[in-house]
Coordinates of C-alpha atoms in Angstrom, one line a residue:
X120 CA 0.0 0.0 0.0
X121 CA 1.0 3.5 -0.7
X122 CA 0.8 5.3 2.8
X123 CA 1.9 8.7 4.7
X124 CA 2.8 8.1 8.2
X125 CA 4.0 11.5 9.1
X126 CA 4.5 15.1 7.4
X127 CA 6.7 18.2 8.7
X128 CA 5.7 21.3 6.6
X129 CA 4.1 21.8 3.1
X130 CA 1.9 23.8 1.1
X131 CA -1.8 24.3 0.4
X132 CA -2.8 25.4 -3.1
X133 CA -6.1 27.2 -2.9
X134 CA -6.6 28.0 -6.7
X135 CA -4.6 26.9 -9.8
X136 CA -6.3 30.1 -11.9
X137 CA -3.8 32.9 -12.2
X138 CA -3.6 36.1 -13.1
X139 CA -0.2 34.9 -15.2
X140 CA 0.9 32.1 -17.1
X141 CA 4.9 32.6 -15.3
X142 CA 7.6 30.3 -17.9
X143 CA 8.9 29.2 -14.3
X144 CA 6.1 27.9 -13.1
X145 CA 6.2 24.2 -12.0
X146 CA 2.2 23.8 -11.7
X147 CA 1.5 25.0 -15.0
X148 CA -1.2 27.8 -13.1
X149 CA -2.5 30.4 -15.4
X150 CA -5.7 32.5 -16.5
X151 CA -7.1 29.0 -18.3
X152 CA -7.7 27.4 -15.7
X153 CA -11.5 26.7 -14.2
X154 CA -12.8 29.1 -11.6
X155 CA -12.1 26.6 -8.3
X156 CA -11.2 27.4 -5.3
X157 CA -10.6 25.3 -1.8
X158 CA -14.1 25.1 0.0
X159 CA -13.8 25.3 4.0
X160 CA -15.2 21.9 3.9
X161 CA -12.4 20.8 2.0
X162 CA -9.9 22.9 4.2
X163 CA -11.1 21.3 7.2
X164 CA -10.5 18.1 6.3
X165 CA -7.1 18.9 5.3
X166 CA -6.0 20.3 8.1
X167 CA -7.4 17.8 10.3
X168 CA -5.4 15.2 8.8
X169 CA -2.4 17.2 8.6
X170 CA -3.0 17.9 12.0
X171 CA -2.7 14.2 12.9
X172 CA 0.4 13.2 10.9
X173 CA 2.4 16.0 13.0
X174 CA 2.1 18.9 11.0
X175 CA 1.0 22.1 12.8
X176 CA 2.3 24.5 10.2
X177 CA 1.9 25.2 6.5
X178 CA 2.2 27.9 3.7
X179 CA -0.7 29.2 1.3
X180 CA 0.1 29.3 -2.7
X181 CA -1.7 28.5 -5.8
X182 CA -2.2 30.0 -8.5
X183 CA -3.1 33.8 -7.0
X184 CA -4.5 32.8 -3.6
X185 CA -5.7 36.2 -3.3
X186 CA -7.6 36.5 -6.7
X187 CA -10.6 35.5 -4.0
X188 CA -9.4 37.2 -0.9
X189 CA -13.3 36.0 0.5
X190 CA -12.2 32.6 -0.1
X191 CA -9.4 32.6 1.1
X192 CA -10.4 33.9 4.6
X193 CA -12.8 30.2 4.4
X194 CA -9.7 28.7 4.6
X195 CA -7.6 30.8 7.0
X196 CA -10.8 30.2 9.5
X197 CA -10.7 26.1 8.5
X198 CA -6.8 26.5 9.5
X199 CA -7.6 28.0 12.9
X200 CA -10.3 25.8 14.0
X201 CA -8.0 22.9 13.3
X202 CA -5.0 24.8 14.9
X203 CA -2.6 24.7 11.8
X204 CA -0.4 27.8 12.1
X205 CA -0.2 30.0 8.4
X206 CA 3.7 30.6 8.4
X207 CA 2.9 33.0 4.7
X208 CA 0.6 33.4 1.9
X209 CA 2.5 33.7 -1.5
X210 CA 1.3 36.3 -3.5
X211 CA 2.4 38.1 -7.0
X212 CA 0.9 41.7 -6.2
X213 CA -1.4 41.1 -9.6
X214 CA -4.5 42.2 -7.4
X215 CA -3.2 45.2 -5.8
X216 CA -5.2 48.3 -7.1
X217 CA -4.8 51.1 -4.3
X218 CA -3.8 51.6 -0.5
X219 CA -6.9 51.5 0.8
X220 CA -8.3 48.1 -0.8
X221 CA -5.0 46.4 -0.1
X222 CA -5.5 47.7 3.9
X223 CA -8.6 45.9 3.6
X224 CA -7.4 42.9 2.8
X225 CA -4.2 42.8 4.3
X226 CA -6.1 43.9 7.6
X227 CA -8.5 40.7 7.5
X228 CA -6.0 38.1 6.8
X229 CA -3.8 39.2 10.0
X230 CA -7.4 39.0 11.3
X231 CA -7.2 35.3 10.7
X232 CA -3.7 34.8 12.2
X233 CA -1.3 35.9 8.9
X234 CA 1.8 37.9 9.7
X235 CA 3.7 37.4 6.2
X236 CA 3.0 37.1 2.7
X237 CA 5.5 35.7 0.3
X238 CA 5.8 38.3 -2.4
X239 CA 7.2 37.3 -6.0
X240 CA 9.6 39.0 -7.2
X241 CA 11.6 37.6 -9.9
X242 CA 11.5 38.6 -14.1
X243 CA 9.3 35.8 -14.9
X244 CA 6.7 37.4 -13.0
X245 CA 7.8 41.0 -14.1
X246 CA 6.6 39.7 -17.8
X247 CA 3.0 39.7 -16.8
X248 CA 2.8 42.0 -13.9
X249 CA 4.2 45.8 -13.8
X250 CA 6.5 46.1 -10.9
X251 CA 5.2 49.2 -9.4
X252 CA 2.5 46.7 -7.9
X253 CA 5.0 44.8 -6.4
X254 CA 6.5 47.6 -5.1
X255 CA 3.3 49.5 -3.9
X256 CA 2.4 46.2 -1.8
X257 CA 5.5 46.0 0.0
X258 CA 5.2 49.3 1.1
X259 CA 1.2 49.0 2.2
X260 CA 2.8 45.5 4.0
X261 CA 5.0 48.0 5.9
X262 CA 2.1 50.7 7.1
X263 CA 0.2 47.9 8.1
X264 CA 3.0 45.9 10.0
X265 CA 2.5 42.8 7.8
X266 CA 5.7 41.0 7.3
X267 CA 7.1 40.5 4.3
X268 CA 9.3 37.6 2.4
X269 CA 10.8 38.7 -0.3
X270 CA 11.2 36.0 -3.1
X271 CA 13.8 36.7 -4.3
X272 CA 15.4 40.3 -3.7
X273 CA 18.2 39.4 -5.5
X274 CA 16.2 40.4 -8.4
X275 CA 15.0 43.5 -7.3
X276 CA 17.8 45.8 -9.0
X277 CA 17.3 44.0 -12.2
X278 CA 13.6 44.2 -12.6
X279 CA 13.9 48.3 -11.0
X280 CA 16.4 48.8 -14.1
X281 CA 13.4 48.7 -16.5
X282 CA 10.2 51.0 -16.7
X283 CA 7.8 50.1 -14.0
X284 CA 5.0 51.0 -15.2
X285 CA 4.7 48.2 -17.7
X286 CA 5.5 44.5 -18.0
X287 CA 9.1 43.2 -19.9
X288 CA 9.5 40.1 -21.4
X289 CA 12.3 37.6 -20.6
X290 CA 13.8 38.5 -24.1
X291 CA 14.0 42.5 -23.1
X292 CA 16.1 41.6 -20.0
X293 CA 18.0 39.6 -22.3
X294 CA 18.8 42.3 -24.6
X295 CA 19.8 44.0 -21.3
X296 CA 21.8 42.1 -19.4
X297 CA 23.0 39.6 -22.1
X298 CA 21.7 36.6 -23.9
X299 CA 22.7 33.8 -21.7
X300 CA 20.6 35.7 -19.0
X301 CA 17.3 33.2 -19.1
X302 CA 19.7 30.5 -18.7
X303 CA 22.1 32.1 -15.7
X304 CA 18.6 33.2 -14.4
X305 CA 17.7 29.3 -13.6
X306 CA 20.6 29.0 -11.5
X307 CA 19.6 32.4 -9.5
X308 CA 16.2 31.1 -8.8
X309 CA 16.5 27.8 -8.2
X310 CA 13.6 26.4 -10.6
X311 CA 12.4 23.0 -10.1
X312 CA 12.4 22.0 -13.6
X313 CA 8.8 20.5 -13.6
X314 CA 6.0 21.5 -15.6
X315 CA 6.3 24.4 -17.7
X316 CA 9.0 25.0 -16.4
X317 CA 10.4 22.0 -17.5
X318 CA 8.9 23.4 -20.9
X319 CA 10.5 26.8 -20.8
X320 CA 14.6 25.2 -20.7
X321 CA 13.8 21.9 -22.8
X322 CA 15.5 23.4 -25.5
X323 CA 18.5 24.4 -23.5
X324 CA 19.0 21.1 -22.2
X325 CA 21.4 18.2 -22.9
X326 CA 19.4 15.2 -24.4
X327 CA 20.7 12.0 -23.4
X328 CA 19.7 8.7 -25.3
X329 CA 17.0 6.6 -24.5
X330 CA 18.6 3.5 -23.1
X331 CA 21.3 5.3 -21.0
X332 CA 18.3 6.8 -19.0
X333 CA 16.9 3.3 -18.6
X334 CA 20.3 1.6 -17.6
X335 CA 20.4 4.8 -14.8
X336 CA 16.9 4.4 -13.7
X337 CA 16.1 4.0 -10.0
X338 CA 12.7 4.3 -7.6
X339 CA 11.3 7.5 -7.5
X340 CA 11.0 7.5 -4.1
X341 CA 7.9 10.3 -4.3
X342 CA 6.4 10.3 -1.3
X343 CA 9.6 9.7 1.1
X344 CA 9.9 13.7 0.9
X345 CA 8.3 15.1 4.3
X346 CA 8.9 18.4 3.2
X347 CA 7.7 20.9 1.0
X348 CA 4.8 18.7 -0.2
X349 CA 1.3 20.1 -1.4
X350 CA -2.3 19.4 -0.6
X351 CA -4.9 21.1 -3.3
X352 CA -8.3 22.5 -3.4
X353 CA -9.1 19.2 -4.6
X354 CA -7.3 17.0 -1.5
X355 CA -4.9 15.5 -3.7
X356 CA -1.5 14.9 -2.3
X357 CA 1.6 16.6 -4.5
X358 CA 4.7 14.4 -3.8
X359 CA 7.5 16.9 -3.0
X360 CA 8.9 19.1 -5.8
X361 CA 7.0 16.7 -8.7
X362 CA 3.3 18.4 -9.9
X363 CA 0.8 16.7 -11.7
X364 CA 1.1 13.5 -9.9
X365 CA -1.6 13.1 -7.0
X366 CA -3.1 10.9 -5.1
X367 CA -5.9 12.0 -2.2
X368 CA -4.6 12.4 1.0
X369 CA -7.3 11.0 2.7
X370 CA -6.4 7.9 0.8
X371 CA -3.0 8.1 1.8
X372 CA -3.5 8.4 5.0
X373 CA -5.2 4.7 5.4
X374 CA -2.9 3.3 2.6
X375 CA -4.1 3.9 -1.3
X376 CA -3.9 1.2 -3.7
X377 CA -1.4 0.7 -5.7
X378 CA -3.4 -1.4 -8.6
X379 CA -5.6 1.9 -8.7
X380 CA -2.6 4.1 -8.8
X381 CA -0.3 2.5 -11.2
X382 CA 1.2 4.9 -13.0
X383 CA 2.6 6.6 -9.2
X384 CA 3.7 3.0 -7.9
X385 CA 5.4 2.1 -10.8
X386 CA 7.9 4.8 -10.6
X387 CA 7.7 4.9 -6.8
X388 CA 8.6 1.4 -6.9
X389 CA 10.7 1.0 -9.8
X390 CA 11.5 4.5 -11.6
X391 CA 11.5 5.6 -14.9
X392 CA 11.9 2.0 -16.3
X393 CA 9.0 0.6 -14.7
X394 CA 6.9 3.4 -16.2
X395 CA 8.3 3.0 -19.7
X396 CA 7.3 -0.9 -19.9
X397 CA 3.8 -0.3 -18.3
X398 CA 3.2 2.2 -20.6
X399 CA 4.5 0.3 -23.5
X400 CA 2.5 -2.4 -22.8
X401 CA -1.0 -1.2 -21.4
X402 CA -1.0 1.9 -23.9
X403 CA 1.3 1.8 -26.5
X404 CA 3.7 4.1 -25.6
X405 CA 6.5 4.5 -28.7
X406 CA 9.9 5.5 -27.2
X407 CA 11.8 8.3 -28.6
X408 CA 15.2 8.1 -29.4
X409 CA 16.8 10.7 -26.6
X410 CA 15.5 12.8 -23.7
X411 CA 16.9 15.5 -21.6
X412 CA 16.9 13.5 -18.6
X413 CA 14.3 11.2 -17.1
X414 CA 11.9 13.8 -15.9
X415 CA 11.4 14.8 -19.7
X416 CA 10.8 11.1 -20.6
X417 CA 8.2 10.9 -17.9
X418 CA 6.6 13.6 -18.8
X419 CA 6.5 12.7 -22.4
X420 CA 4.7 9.6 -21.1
X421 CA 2.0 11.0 -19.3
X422 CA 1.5 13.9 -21.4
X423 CA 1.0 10.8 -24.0
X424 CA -1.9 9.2 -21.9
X425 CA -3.5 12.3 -20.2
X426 CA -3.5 14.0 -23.8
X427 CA -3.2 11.9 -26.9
X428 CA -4.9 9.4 -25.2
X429 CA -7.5 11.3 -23.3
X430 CA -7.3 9.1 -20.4
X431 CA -8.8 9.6 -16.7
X432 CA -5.8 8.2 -14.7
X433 CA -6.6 8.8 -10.7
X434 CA -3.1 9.4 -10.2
X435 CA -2.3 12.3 -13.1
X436 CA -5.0 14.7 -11.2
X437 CA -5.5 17.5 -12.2
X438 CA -5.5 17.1 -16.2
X439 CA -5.2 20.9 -16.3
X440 CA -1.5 20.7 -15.5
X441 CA -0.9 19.1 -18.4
X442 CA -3.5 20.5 -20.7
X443 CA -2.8 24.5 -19.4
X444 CA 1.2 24.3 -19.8

């Protein structure tokens, strides 16, 4: 059986809809996505679990969390009633429109026990959202003695060099600061190369053949990582660092199937390898003849079944992070 016996800290996503479709972003979030958002029925049951695997703590992400800053505050109350501590809400200033709305909101959600918000700041952002925004929240977070995390800062001085008033595109801080700078800019952040993420640097990456990434395959051991894993508005689980795999946590919790989630124990239990021959053999999967790694191999194969094949595969929940990359 598949089974969680204990968590430390994680994430709850609230919304996948965003007000940007980021070339960073491992969860494939953007404006195309459905309208959902985390119910407090939903919340509660989250953190209640949570609460019994030894988690007392967790961020708040998406999407835009605070595209529904009603919502949200169904979920900060679900979090308190369960006694799950909010240690930040990540947010990429898209919603700011004046002082006084932004007081408003910022003064409920300290209402509900938030000190911090996460604020983006980084040039992948800067391409959909003008940085005076950014800029303008920070300072409302300071007249209202909300805390702020700044991800990252390092950025700050390159996104300040351009006009704030408007968006810039990757290739206009590129013609700045040089043409290796997307590339020198994965370093800086960090980027989990998943979803379209993964997408965005394929073409800068080092292919490797086929075999050679079947000869190195090993389990995936997805749901050993305690940390910085992800429950979403659905209840699905997200194994640490590796989107668009899920399986309910509830489920987890008891021990989940693995017959019903085959595509997640075959790599759990045998890696890459075990996924190529199940999905050569249940749905004729046709090997190409090099990857750039074995994540772009897995991918290739689930992208195959969730959307050549069209198939509604427990475990590859929600289909949106495939079909919105």
């Amino acid at each position: 059986m598949l089974r969680i016996k204990n968590l430390v800290s994680g994430g709850i996503i609230t919304n996948y809809k965003c007000s940007s479709k980021c070339k960073h972003c491992s969860y494939s979030s953007s404006p195309k996505w459905p309208d959902d958002y985390m119910t407090p029925s939903m919340a509660d049951e989250i953190f209640s679990i949570l609460k019994s695997l030894g988690c007392d703590s967790v961020h708040i992400g998406g999407g835009e969390p605070l595209l529904k800053p009603d919502k949200l505050l169904g979920v900060l109350e679900a979090a308190q009633r369960n006694d799950i501590g909010i240690e930040y809400i990540e947010t990429n200033a898209s919603w700011y429109k004046d002082e006084a709305s932004a007081k408003a909101v910022l003064k409920e959600i300290k209402g509900h026990g938030v000190n911090t918000l996460l604020i983006s700041i980084d040039p992948y952002h800067n391409e959909y959202i003008p940085f005076w925004k950014v800029k303008a929240l920070v300072r409302t977070c300071s007249e209202t003695n909300m805390n702020v995390f700044p991800w990252l800062m390092d950025f700050w001085n390159d996104i300040d060099a351009m006009n704030d008033h408007i968006p810039h595109s990757l290739d206009e801080y590129a013609q700045l600061f040089g043409q290796d700078y997307p590339v020198k800019l994965l370093n800086r952040y960090g980027l989990n190369l998943k979803g379209r993420a993964l997408k965005t640097y394929l073409p800068m990456m080092k292919k490797q053949p086929y075999k050679q990434i079947l000869e190195e395959s090993r389990p995936c051991k997805l749901l050993s990582g305690v940390y910085h894993f992800h429950v979403d508005l659905y209840g699905n689980f997200i194994p640490q660092s590796c989107p668009g795999f899920s399986i309910p946590l509830k489920e987890l919790v008891n021990g989940a199937d693995p017959d019903k989630y085959r595509i997640f124990n075959s790599l759990e239990s045998t890696g890459i390898r075990g996924l190529v021959e199940l999905a050569k053999e249940k749905f004729k999967y046709i090997p190409k003849n090099e990857y750039a790694g074995k994540c772009d191999l897995c991918y290739d194969i689930r992208n195959h079944l969730v959307l050549e094949l069209g198939l509604d595969l427990p475990d590859l929940k929600p289909e949106g992070h495939y079909k919105y990359i």
